[in-house]
Amino acid sequence: MLQSLANALPHFRNTNSGQFFLMAGPCVIEGEDMALRIAEKVQHMTDKLQIPYIFKGSYRKANRSRLDSYTGIGDEKALRILEKVGREIGVPTVTDIHESEEAALAAQYVDVLQIPAFLCRQTDLLIAAAKTGKVVNVKKGQFLSGESMQFAVDKVRQSGNDHVILTDRGNSFGYSDLVVDFRNLPVMREFGVPVVMDVTHSLQQPNQSSGVTGGKPALIETIAKAAIAVGADGLFIETHPTPATALSDGANMLALDRLEELLVKLTRVREAIK
């Protein structure tokens, strides 16, 4: 499945290493220098460990609790930064889209279009993403089982696009917490698509009374190890040089200087289960 994904992505290196692939980067594009710096550092780590890498960054955050929450630096500006990261660092890029008309725009700049979890049932959005010909990464809704994601895969495939990824980001647990059901990963893999564990978002504590999402970053290593152990093809990890100052989702992000140590441990888990 990873080779099939590699065939659809430019600059996707190390696909024959037998390792998981990594989607990593900041929650939202905050500026060009920071995006390039993060991408370069992660690319250096992943090349050393022979981990295929896709740079992640949202060009706009549409799902915010409060009206005054940070959403981005401007769509066109952020998308051009994503394009520059892909060109200068030489890695594929992924960003999320929120409405059907955004698919064609974002597809001009990135290699993977991501469907947010809350929107994974939006038929028109899935069709629009599929018709761009780009790889489509659909995040499993917090309110859905792994089995139900077959229909999202079908919508993309029946729209003429076989390049689909499914990503789990936990399930709602009460009003302000999430829990990971690791059964979802092998279930979704049976659909013949690569499956990814969104490690950092699965540790969010949403719907806080302050309107700012909380998180449990101390458990990032635990969730990541478990995901690799049950056969995840890839991991999604948001990272930032200083999560405390990140403009979005800092409460559940991994500090950039801690990423390489984690990746080394995860490659050992992967090798142990091969």
GROMACS .gro file of C-alpha atoms in nm:
model
  274
    1MET     CA    1   0.000   0.000   0.000
    2LEU     CA    2   0.286   0.238   0.072
    3GLN     CA    3   0.431   0.181  -0.274
    4SER     CA    4   0.096   0.267  -0.429
    5LEU     CA    5   0.096   0.591  -0.231
    6ALA     CA    6   0.453   0.662  -0.335
    7ASN     CA    7   0.357   0.629  -0.701
    8ALA     CA    8   0.109   0.914  -0.655
    9LEU     CA    9   0.344   1.151  -0.469
   10PRO     CA   10   0.648   1.340  -0.593
   11HIS     CA   11   0.958   1.349  -0.371
   12PHE     CA   12   0.830   1.064  -0.151
   13ARG     CA   13   1.161   0.905  -0.051
   14ASN     CA   14   1.259   0.593   0.146
   15THR     CA   15   0.944   0.402   0.055
   16ASN     CA   16   1.132   0.073   0.038
   17SER     CA   17   1.276   0.104   0.388
   18GLY     CA   18   0.995  -0.092   0.552
   19GLN     CA   19   0.928   0.195   0.793
   20PHE     CA   20   0.604   0.380   0.862
   21PHE     CA   21   0.559   0.717   0.693
   22LEU     CA   22   0.523   1.046   0.876
   23MET     CA   23   0.296   1.347   0.829
   24ALA     CA   24   0.437   1.622   1.047
   25GLY     CA   25   0.454   1.997   1.074
   26PRO     CA   26   0.286   2.287   1.250
   27CYS     CA   27  -0.087   2.301   1.309
   28VAL     CA   28  -0.120   2.610   1.092
   29ILE     CA   29   0.120   2.796   0.864
   30GLU     CA   30   0.239   3.088   1.078
   31GLY     CA   31   0.502   3.219   0.837
   32GLU     CA   32   0.751   3.117   0.570
   33ASP     CA   33   1.068   3.101   0.780
   34MET     CA   34   0.911   2.881   1.046
   35ALA     CA   35   0.754   2.644   0.792
   36LEU     CA   36   1.082   2.600   0.604
   37ARG     CA   37   1.278   2.554   0.926
   38ILE     CA   38   1.042   2.287   1.058
   39ALA     CA   39   1.028   2.104   0.725
   40GLU     CA   40   1.406   2.106   0.687
   41LYS     CA   41   1.466   1.972   1.038
   42VAL     CA   42   1.206   1.697   1.009
   43GLN     CA   43   1.328   1.603   0.661
   44HIS     CA   44   1.681   1.567   0.801
   45MET     CA   45   1.557   1.337   1.079
   46THR     CA   46   1.341   1.125   0.853
   47ASP     CA   47   1.608   1.085   0.586
   48LYS     CA   48   1.852   0.966   0.852
   49LEU     CA   49   1.598   0.712   0.979
   50GLN     CA   50   1.468   0.623   0.629
   51ILE     CA   51   1.113   0.731   0.713
   52PRO     CA   52   0.905   0.862   0.419
   53TYR     CA   53   0.793   1.215   0.503
   54ILE     CA   54   0.502   1.444   0.410
   55PHE     CA   55   0.509   1.802   0.542
   56LYS     CA   56   0.183   1.902   0.711
   57GLY     CA   57   0.046   2.253   0.756
   58SER     CA   58  -0.304   2.401   0.749
   59TYR     CA   59  -0.336   2.708   0.530
   60ARG     CA   60  -0.641   2.811   0.729
   61LYS     CA   61  -0.811   2.685   1.044
   62ALA     CA   62  -1.184   2.689   0.978
   63ASN     CA   63  -1.300   2.490   1.282
   64ARG     CA   64  -1.241   2.718   1.581
   65SER     CA   65  -1.437   2.746   1.904
   66ARG     CA   66  -1.419   3.124   1.938
   67LEU     CA   67  -1.453   3.403   1.685
   68ASP     CA   68  -1.126   3.558   1.802
   69SER     CA   69  -0.925   3.234   1.759
   70TYR     CA   70  -0.632   3.247   1.519
   71THR     CA   71  -0.717   3.116   1.173
   72GLY     CA   72  -0.417   3.194   0.951
   73ILE     CA   73  -0.207   3.446   0.759
   74GLY     CA   74  -0.427   3.446   0.448
   75ASP     CA   75  -0.514   3.159   0.214
   76GLU     CA   76  -0.305   3.248  -0.089
   77LYS     CA   77  -0.002   3.346   0.118
   78ALA     CA   78  -0.010   3.024   0.321
   79LEU     CA   79  -0.064   2.804   0.016
   80ARG     CA   80   0.235   2.963  -0.157
   81ILE     CA   81   0.445   2.884   0.148
   82LEU     CA   82   0.334   2.521   0.131
   83GLU     CA   83   0.428   2.515  -0.235
   84LYS     CA   84   0.771   2.659  -0.153
   85VAL     CA   85   0.829   2.400   0.119
   86GLY     CA   86   0.756   2.123  -0.128
   87ARG     CA   87   0.982   2.273  -0.392
   88GLU     CA   88   1.279   2.377  -0.176
   89ILE     CA   89   1.284   2.096   0.081
   90GLY     CA   90   1.184   1.832  -0.175
   91VAL     CA   91   0.900   1.666   0.021
   92PRO     CA   92   0.529   1.613  -0.053
   93THR     CA   93   0.290   1.844   0.130
   94VAL     CA   94  -0.058   1.809   0.281
   95THR     CA   95  -0.318   2.063   0.388
   96ASP     CA   96  -0.684   2.042   0.488
   97ILE     CA   97  -0.977   2.181   0.293
   98HIS     CA   98  -1.319   2.270   0.429
   99GLU     CA   99  -1.553   2.347   0.138
  100SER     CA  100  -1.587   2.201  -0.211
  101GLU     CA  101  -1.461   2.510  -0.392
  102GLU     CA  102  -1.135   2.500  -0.194
  103ALA     CA  103  -1.029   2.167  -0.346
  104ALA     CA  104  -0.923   2.296  -0.688
  105LEU     CA  105  -0.746   2.596  -0.531
  106ALA     CA  106  -0.544   2.397  -0.277
  107ALA     CA  107  -0.463   2.128  -0.535
  108GLN     CA  108  -0.256   2.384  -0.726
  109TYR     CA  109  -0.012   2.406  -0.435
  110VAL     CA  110  -0.003   2.075  -0.242
  111ASP     CA  111   0.017   1.702  -0.308
  112VAL     CA  112  -0.236   1.570  -0.056
  113LEU     CA  113  -0.579   1.713   0.026
  114GLN     CA  114  -0.698   1.637   0.377
  115ILE     CA  115  -1.063   1.610   0.477
  116PRO     CA  116  -1.116   1.715   0.842
  117ALA     CA  117  -1.279   1.461   1.071
  118PHE     CA  118  -1.598   1.663   1.124
  119LEU     CA  119  -1.641   1.680   0.744
  120CYS     CA  120  -1.567   1.319   0.650
  121ARG     CA  121  -1.931   1.254   0.550
  122GLN     CA  122  -1.958   1.564   0.326
  123THR     CA  123  -2.020   1.402  -0.012
  124ASP     CA  124  -1.963   1.711  -0.226
  125LEU     CA  125  -1.634   1.783  -0.047
  126LEU     CA  126  -1.506   1.428  -0.096
  127ILE     CA  127  -1.604   1.429  -0.463
  128ALA     CA  128  -1.438   1.767  -0.523
  129ALA     CA  129  -1.117   1.648  -0.357
  130ALA     CA  130  -1.121   1.322  -0.554
  131LYS     CA  131  -1.168   1.497  -0.887
  132THR     CA  132  -0.846   1.696  -0.843
  133GLY     CA  133  -0.653   1.371  -0.885
  134LYS     CA  134  -0.455   1.443  -0.569
  135VAL     CA  135  -0.411   1.194  -0.287
  136VAL     CA  136  -0.706   1.236  -0.048
  137ASN     CA  137  -0.649   1.185   0.326
  138VAL     CA  138  -0.982   1.144   0.503
  139LYS     CA  139  -0.981   1.176   0.880
  140LYS     CA  140  -1.226   0.947   1.059
  141GLY     CA  141  -1.497   1.140   1.236
  142GLN     CA  142  -1.482   1.140   1.615
  143PHE     CA  143  -1.840   1.012   1.602
  144LEU     CA  144  -1.778   0.719   1.364
  145SER     CA  145  -1.651   0.363   1.378
  146GLY     CA  146  -1.370   0.237   1.160
  147GLU     CA  147  -1.617   0.019   0.967
  148SER     CA  148  -1.824   0.320   0.862
  149MET     CA  149  -1.527   0.480   0.684
  150GLN     CA  150  -1.574   0.233   0.398
  151PHE     CA  151  -1.833   0.474   0.259
  152ALA     CA  152  -1.587   0.765   0.254
  153VAL     CA  153  -1.340   0.547   0.065
  154ASP     CA  154  -1.614   0.446  -0.178
  155LYS     CA  155  -1.707   0.808  -0.247
  156VAL     CA  156  -1.349   0.894  -0.343
  157ARG     CA  157  -1.292   0.580  -0.549
  158GLN     CA  158  -1.625   0.603  -0.727
  159SER     CA  159  -1.532   0.959  -0.821
  160GLY     CA  160  -1.236   0.821  -1.017
  161ASN     CA  161  -0.956   0.846  -0.761
  162ASP     CA  162  -0.789   0.540  -0.605
  163HIS     CA  163  -0.537   0.738  -0.398
  164VAL     CA  164  -0.699   0.738  -0.053
  165ILE     CA  165  -0.558   0.748   0.300
  166LEU     CA  166  -0.766   0.703   0.617
  167THR     CA  167  -0.657   0.867   0.941
  168ASP     CA  168  -0.788   0.794   1.291
  169ARG     CA  169  -0.788   1.080   1.542
  170GLY     CA  170  -0.978   0.922   1.829
  171ASN     CA  171  -1.343   0.907   1.926
  172SER     CA  172  -1.546   1.144   2.141
  173PHE     CA  173  -1.551   1.037   2.505
  174GLY     CA  174  -1.800   1.245   2.697
  175TYR     CA  175  -1.809   1.616   2.622
  176SER     CA  176  -1.445   1.718   2.663
  177ASP     CA  177  -1.221   1.421   2.593
  178LEU     CA  178  -1.122   1.166   2.331
  179VAL     CA  179  -1.027   0.799   2.348
  180VAL     CA  180  -0.846   0.586   2.088
  181ASP     CA  181  -0.995   0.253   1.984
  182PHE     CA  182  -0.700   0.082   1.818
  183ARG     CA  183  -0.930  -0.175   1.657
  184ASN     CA  184  -1.012   0.093   1.400
  185LEU     CA  185  -0.667   0.078   1.240
  186PRO     CA  186  -0.673  -0.287   1.121
  187VAL     CA  187  -1.042  -0.253   1.035
  188MET     CA  188  -0.978   0.044   0.805
  189ARG     CA  189  -0.669  -0.120   0.656
  190GLU     CA  190  -0.896  -0.398   0.525
  191PHE     CA  191  -1.034  -0.144   0.277
  192GLY     CA  192  -0.704  -0.161   0.091
  193VAL     CA  193  -0.583   0.187   0.188
  194PRO     CA  194  -0.292   0.312   0.403
  195VAL     CA  195  -0.403   0.393   0.756
  196VAL     CA  196  -0.258   0.666   0.975
  197MET     CA  197  -0.282   0.745   1.345
  198ASP     CA  198  -0.318   1.115   1.420
  199VAL     CA  199  -0.128   1.101   1.745
  200THR     CA  200  -0.150   1.460   1.860
  201HIS     CA  201  -0.513   1.535   1.776
  202SER     CA  202  -0.624   1.213   1.946
  203LEU     CA  203  -0.484   1.361   2.268
  204GLN     CA  204  -0.689   1.679   2.249
  205GLN     CA  205  -0.935   1.778   2.518
  206PRO     CA  206  -1.190   1.973   2.312
  207ASN     CA  207  -1.487   2.184   2.416
  208GLN     CA  208  -1.320   2.344   2.718
  209SER     CA  209  -1.520   2.617   2.888
  210SER     CA  210  -1.247   2.867   2.797
  211GLY     CA  211  -1.300   2.801   2.428
  212VAL     CA  212  -0.935   2.691   2.393
  213THR     CA  213  -0.873   2.321   2.332
  214GLY     CA  214  -0.659   2.140   2.589
  215GLY     CA  215  -0.446   1.832   2.544
  216LYS     CA  216  -0.229   1.558   2.696
  217PRO     CA  217   0.106   1.572   2.509
  218ALA     CA  218   0.273   1.355   2.772
  219LEU     CA  219   0.094   1.058   2.613
  220ILE     CA  220   0.220   1.119   2.256
  221GLU     CA  221   0.480   0.844   2.282
  222THR     CA  222   0.226   0.597   2.425
  223ILE     CA  223  -0.027   0.650   2.145
  224ALA     CA  224   0.241   0.646   1.875
  225LYS     CA  225   0.400   0.321   1.996
  226ALA     CA  226   0.062   0.150   2.023
  227ALA     CA  227  -0.035   0.259   1.671
  228ILE     CA  228   0.284   0.120   1.518
  229ALA     CA  229   0.241  -0.201   1.719
  230VAL     CA  230  -0.105  -0.266   1.571
  231GLY     CA  231   0.011  -0.201   1.215
  232ALA     CA  232  -0.040   0.166   1.132
  233ASP     CA  233   0.115   0.254   0.796
  234GLY     CA  234   0.179   0.611   0.902
  235LEU     CA  235   0.171   0.862   1.186
  236PHE     CA  236   0.043   1.220   1.193
  237ILE     CA  237   0.221   1.440   1.448
  238GLU     CA  238   0.191   1.814   1.483
  239THR     CA  239   0.518   1.970   1.595
  240HIS     CA  240   0.643   2.320   1.668
  241PRO     CA  241   0.971   2.469   1.795
  242THR     CA  242   0.786   2.612   2.099
  243PRO     CA  243   0.436   2.464   2.142
  244ALA     CA  244   0.359   2.708   2.422
  245THR     CA  245   0.376   2.995   2.174
  246ALA     CA  246   0.208   2.814   1.881
  247LEU     CA  247  -0.085   3.009   1.740
  248SER     CA  248  -0.308   2.699   1.719
  249ASP     CA  249  -0.332   2.366   1.905
  250GLY     CA  250  -0.020   2.421   2.113
  251ALA     CA  251  -0.168   2.224   2.404
  252ASN     CA  252  -0.133   1.889   2.230
  253MET     CA  253   0.170   1.941   2.001
  254LEU     CA  254   0.515   1.782   2.030
  255ALA     CA  255   0.816   2.006   2.072
  256LEU     CA  256   1.032   1.985   1.759
  257ASP     CA  257   1.348   1.906   1.954
  258ARG     CA  258   1.180   1.595   2.098
  259LEU     CA  259   1.068   1.449   1.767
  260GLU     CA  260   1.385   1.268   1.663
  261GLU     CA  261   1.414   1.078   1.991
  262LEU     CA  262   1.055   0.962   1.950
  263LEU     CA  263   1.107   0.857   1.589
  264VAL     CA  264   1.410   0.648   1.684
  265LYS     CA  265   1.201   0.458   1.940
  266LEU     CA  266   0.920   0.408   1.690
  267THR     CA  267   1.151   0.267   1.422
  268ARG     CA  268   1.261   0.006   1.677
  269VAL     CA  269   0.900  -0.088   1.745
  270ARG     CA  270   0.840  -0.119   1.371
  271GLU     CA  271   1.144  -0.339   1.324
  272ALA     CA  272   1.043  -0.558   1.619
  273ILE     CA  273   0.703  -0.643   1.472
  274LYS     CA  274   0.815  -0.701   1.112
   0.00000   0.00000   0.00000
